Short mmCIF file of C-alpha atoms in Angstrom, two decimals:
data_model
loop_
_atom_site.label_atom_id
_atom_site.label_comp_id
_atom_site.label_asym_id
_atom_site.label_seq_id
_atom_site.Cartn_x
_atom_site.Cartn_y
_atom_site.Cartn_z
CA UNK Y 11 -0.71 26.24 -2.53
CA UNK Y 12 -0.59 29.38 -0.69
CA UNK Y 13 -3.24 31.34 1.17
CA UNK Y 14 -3.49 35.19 0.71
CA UNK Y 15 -5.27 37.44 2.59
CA UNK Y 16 -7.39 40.06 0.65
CA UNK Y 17 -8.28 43.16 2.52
CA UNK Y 18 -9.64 44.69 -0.42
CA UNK Y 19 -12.54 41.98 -1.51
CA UNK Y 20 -14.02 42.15 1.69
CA UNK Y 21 -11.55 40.79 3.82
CA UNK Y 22 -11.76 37.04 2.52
CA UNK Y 23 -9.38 34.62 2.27
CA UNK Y 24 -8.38 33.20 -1.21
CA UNK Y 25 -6.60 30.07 -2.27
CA UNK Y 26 -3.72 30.58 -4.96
CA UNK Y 27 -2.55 27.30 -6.81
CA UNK Y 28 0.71 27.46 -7.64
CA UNK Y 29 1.56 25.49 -10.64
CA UNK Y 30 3.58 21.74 -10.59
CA UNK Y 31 7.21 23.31 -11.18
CA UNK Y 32 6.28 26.24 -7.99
CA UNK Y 33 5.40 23.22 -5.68
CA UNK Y 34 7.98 21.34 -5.49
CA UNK Y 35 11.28 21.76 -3.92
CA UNK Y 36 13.73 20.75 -7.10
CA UNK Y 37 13.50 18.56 -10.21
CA UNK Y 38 15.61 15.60 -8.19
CA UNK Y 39 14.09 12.29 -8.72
CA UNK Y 40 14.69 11.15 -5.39
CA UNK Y 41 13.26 14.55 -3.96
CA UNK Y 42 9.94 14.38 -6.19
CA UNK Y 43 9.71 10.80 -5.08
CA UNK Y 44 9.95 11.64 -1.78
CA UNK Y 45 7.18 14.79 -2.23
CA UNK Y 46 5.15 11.65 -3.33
CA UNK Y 47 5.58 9.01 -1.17
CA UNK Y 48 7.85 9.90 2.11
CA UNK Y 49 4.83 10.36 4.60
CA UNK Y 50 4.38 7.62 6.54
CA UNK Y 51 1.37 6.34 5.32
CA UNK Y 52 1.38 6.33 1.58
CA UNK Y 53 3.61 3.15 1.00
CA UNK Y 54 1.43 1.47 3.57
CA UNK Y 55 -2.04 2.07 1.95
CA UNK Y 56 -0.09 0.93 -1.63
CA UNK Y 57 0.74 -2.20 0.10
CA UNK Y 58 -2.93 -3.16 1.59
CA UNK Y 59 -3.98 -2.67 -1.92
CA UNK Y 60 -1.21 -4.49 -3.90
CA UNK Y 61 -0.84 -7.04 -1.10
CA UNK Y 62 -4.08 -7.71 0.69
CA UNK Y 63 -6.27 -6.72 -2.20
CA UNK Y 64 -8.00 -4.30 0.08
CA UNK Y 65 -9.87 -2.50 -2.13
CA UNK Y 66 -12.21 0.17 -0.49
CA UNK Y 67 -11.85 2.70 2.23
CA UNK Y 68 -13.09 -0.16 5.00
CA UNK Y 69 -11.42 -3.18 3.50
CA UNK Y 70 -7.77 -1.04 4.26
CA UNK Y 71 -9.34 1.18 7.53
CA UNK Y 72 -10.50 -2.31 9.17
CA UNK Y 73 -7.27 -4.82 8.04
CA UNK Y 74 -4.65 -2.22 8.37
CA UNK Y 75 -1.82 -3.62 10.70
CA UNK Y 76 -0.98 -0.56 11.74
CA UNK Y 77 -4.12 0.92 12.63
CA UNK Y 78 -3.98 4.04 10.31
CA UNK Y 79 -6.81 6.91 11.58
CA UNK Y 80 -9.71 7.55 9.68
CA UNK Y 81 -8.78 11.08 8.65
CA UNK Y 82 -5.22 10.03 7.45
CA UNK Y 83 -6.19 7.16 5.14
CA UNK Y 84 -8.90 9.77 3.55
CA UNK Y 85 -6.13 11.99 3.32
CA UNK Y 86 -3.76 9.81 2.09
CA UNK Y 87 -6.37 7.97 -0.22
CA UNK Y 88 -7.12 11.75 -1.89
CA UNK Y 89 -3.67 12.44 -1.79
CA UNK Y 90 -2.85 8.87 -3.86
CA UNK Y 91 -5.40 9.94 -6.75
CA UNK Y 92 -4.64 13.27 -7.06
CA UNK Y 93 -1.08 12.09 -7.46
CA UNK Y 94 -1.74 9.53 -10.03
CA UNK Y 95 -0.90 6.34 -8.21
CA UNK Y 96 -4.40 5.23 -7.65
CA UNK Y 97 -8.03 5.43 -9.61
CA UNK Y 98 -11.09 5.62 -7.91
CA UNK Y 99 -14.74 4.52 -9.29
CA UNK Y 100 -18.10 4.26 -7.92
CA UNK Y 101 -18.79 0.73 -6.07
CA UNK Y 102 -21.77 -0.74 -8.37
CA UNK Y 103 -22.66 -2.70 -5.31
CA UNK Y 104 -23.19 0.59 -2.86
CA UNK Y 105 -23.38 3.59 -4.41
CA UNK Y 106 -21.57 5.87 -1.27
CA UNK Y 107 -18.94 3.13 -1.98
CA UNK Y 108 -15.67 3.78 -3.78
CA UNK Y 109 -13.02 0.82 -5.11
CA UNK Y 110 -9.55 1.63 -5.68
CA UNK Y 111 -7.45 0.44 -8.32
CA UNK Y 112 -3.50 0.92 -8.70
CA UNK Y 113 -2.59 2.48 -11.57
CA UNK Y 114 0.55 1.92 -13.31
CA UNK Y 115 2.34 4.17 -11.91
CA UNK Y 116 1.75 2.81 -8.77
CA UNK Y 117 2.57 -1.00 -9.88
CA UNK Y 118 5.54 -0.09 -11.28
CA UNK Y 119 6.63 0.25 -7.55
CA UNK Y 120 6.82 -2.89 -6.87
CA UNK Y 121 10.75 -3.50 -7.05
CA UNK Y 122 10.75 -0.30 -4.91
CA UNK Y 123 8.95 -2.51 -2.38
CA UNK Y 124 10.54 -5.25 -2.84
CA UNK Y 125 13.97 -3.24 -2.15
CA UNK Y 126 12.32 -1.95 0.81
CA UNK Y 127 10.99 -5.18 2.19
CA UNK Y 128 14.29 -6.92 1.62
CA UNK Y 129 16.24 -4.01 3.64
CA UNK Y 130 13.71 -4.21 6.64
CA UNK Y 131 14.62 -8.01 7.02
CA UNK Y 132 17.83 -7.47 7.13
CA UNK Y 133 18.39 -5.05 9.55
CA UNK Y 134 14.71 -4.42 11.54
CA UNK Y 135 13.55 -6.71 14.03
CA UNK Y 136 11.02 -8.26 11.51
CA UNK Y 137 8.41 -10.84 12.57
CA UNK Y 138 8.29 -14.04 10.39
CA UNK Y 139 4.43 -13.58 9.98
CA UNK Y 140 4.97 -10.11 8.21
CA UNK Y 141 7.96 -10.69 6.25
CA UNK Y 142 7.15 -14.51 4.67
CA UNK Y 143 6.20 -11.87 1.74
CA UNK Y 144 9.33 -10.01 1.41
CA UNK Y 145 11.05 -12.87 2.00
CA UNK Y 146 9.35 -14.49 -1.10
CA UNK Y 147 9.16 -11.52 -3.40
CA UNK Y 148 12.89 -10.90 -2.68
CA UNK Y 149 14.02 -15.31 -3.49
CA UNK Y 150 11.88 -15.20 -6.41
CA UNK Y 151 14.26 -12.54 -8.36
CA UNK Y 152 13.10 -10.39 -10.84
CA UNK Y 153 10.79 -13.09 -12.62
CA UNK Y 154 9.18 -13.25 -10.04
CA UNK Y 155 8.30 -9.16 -9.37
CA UNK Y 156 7.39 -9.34 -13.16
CA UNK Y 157 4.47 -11.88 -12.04
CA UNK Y 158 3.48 -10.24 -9.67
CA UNK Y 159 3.24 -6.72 -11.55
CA UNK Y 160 1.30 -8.64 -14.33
CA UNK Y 161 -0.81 -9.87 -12.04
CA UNK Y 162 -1.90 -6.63 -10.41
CA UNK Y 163 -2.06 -5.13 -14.24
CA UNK Y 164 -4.74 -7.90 -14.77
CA UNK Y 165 -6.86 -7.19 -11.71
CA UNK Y 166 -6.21 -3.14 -11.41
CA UNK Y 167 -6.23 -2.74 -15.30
CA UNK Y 168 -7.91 -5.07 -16.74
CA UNK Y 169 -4.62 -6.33 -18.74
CA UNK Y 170 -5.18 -9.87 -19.81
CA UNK Y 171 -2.23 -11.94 -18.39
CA UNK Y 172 0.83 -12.26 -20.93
CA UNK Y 173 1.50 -16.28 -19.40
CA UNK Y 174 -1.11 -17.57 -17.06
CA UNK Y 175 0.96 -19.29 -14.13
CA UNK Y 176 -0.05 -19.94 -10.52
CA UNK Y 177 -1.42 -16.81 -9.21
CA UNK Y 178 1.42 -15.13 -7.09
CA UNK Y 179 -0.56 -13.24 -4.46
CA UNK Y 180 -2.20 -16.59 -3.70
CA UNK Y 181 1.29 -17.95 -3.10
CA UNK Y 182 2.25 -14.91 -1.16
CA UNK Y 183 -0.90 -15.43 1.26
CA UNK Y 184 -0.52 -19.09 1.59
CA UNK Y 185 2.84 -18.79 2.36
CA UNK Y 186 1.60 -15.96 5.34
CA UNK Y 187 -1.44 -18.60 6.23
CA UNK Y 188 0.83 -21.34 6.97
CA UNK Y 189 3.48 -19.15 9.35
CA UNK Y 190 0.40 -18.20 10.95
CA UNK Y 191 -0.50 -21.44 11.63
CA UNK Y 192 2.80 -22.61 12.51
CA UNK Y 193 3.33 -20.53 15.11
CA UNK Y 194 0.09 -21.41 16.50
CA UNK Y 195 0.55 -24.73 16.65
CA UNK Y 196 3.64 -23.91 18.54
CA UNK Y 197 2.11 -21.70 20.78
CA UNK Y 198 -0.22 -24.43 21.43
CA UNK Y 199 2.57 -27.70 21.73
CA UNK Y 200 4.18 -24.76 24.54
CA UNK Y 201 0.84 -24.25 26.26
CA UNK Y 202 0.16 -28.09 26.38
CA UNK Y 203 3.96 -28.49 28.19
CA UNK Y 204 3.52 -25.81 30.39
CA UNK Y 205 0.14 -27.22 31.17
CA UNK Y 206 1.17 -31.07 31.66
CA UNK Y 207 4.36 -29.92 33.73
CA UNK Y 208 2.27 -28.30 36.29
#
C-alpha cells in the first residue's frame, strides 16, 4: 500500500493498493513466509488456537502467556484472515462475538511448529511446563503430527476423522496438567521442609 498525496482533488489523501506481486519483497519462499508470519505475534496467536483451542478474541487476549496487547492481537487476528491462515464467523451465541477457525493453510503448519518447538528445547532455557508439548509432538514422529493435523481438520473444518484414536490435544493437555501438578506438589514437599526445619 502506498499513500499519495493529491493536491489537485482538494488536497486529500488517497490510498493506492498495490497488487500481490508489488508488495512483496521477492518470490523466495522463505521471504514470503516470513512477510507472513515473522512478526512476533502471529505464530503465537496460531498456537493458542491450535493448542489451547482458544477460539475468540477473549479466549486468546485473557489465556495468552505472553500477555499480547489488545491492539496487536486485533491486528494480528485481521492480519491472519486477510492472509488466509484463519476464518472468521459470527458467534451464534453473541452476536458482537467472532470464533476463529484455522484454515488449512494454517494447519498445515504444524511440522513448522513442531520444528520450532523442538529447536527452542534444545537450545532456549525452556520451562518443563511449556515444553511437555513440544516435547510430545516432537517423540511422537510424524504419525503423530498427522493426528494432530487431522484432528484440528475435524474441529476447524469440519473433516470427519480418517481413524478415530485417542484425541491428541487431550494427551497434549494432560500431559501439561500433570507437570503442573508435579511441580506443585514439589513446591509444596519444599515448603513443608523448609517449614518443619524451622
Amino acid at each position: 500500500m502506498q499513500l499519495v498525496y493529491d493536491c489537485q482533488s482538494n488536497c486529500k489523501l488517497q490510498l493506492e493498493v498495490w497488487s500481490d506481486e508489488m508488495q512483496r519483497r521477492s518470490g523466495c519462499p522463505i521471504n514470503l513466509s516470513m512477510e507472513v508470519l515473522g512478526d512476533q505475534w502471529s505464530l503465537i496467536v496460531l498456537r493458542d488456537i491450535m493448542f489451547g483451542q482458544r477460539r475468540s478474541f477473549r479466549d486468546i487476549l485473557t489465556n495468552s502467556e505472553e500477555g499480547i496487547a489488545t491492539n496487536i492481537l486485533t491486528s494480528r487476528l485481521n492480519k491472519l484472515v486477510k492472509e488466509g491462515l484463519l476464518t472468521k464467523r459470527p458467534d451464534p451465541s453473541h452476536r458482537q462475538k467472532f470464533i476463529y477457525s484455522l484454515t488449512e493453510m494454517a494447519i498445515s503448519l504444524v511440522p513448522v511448529i513442531v520444528a520450532l518447538g523442538s529447536w527452542g528445547r534444545r537450545f532456549l532455557p525452556v520451562s518443563e511446563e511449556l515444553s511437555i508439548r513440544a516435547e510430545l509432538l516432537e517423540d511422537g514422529g510424524q504419525e503423530f503430527a498427522n493426528d494432530f493435523m487431522n484432528e484440528l481438520r475435524a474441529l476447524h473444518l469440519g473433516i470427519p476423522l480418517p481413524d478415530p484414536k485417542q484425541s491428541v490435544l487431550q494427551r497434549l493437555q494432560a500431559a501439561y496438567e500433570q507437570v503442573v501438578r508435579n511441580k506443585e506438589q514439589s513446591r509444596a514437599q519444599k515448603s513443608g521442609r523448609s517449614l518443619q526445619s524451622d
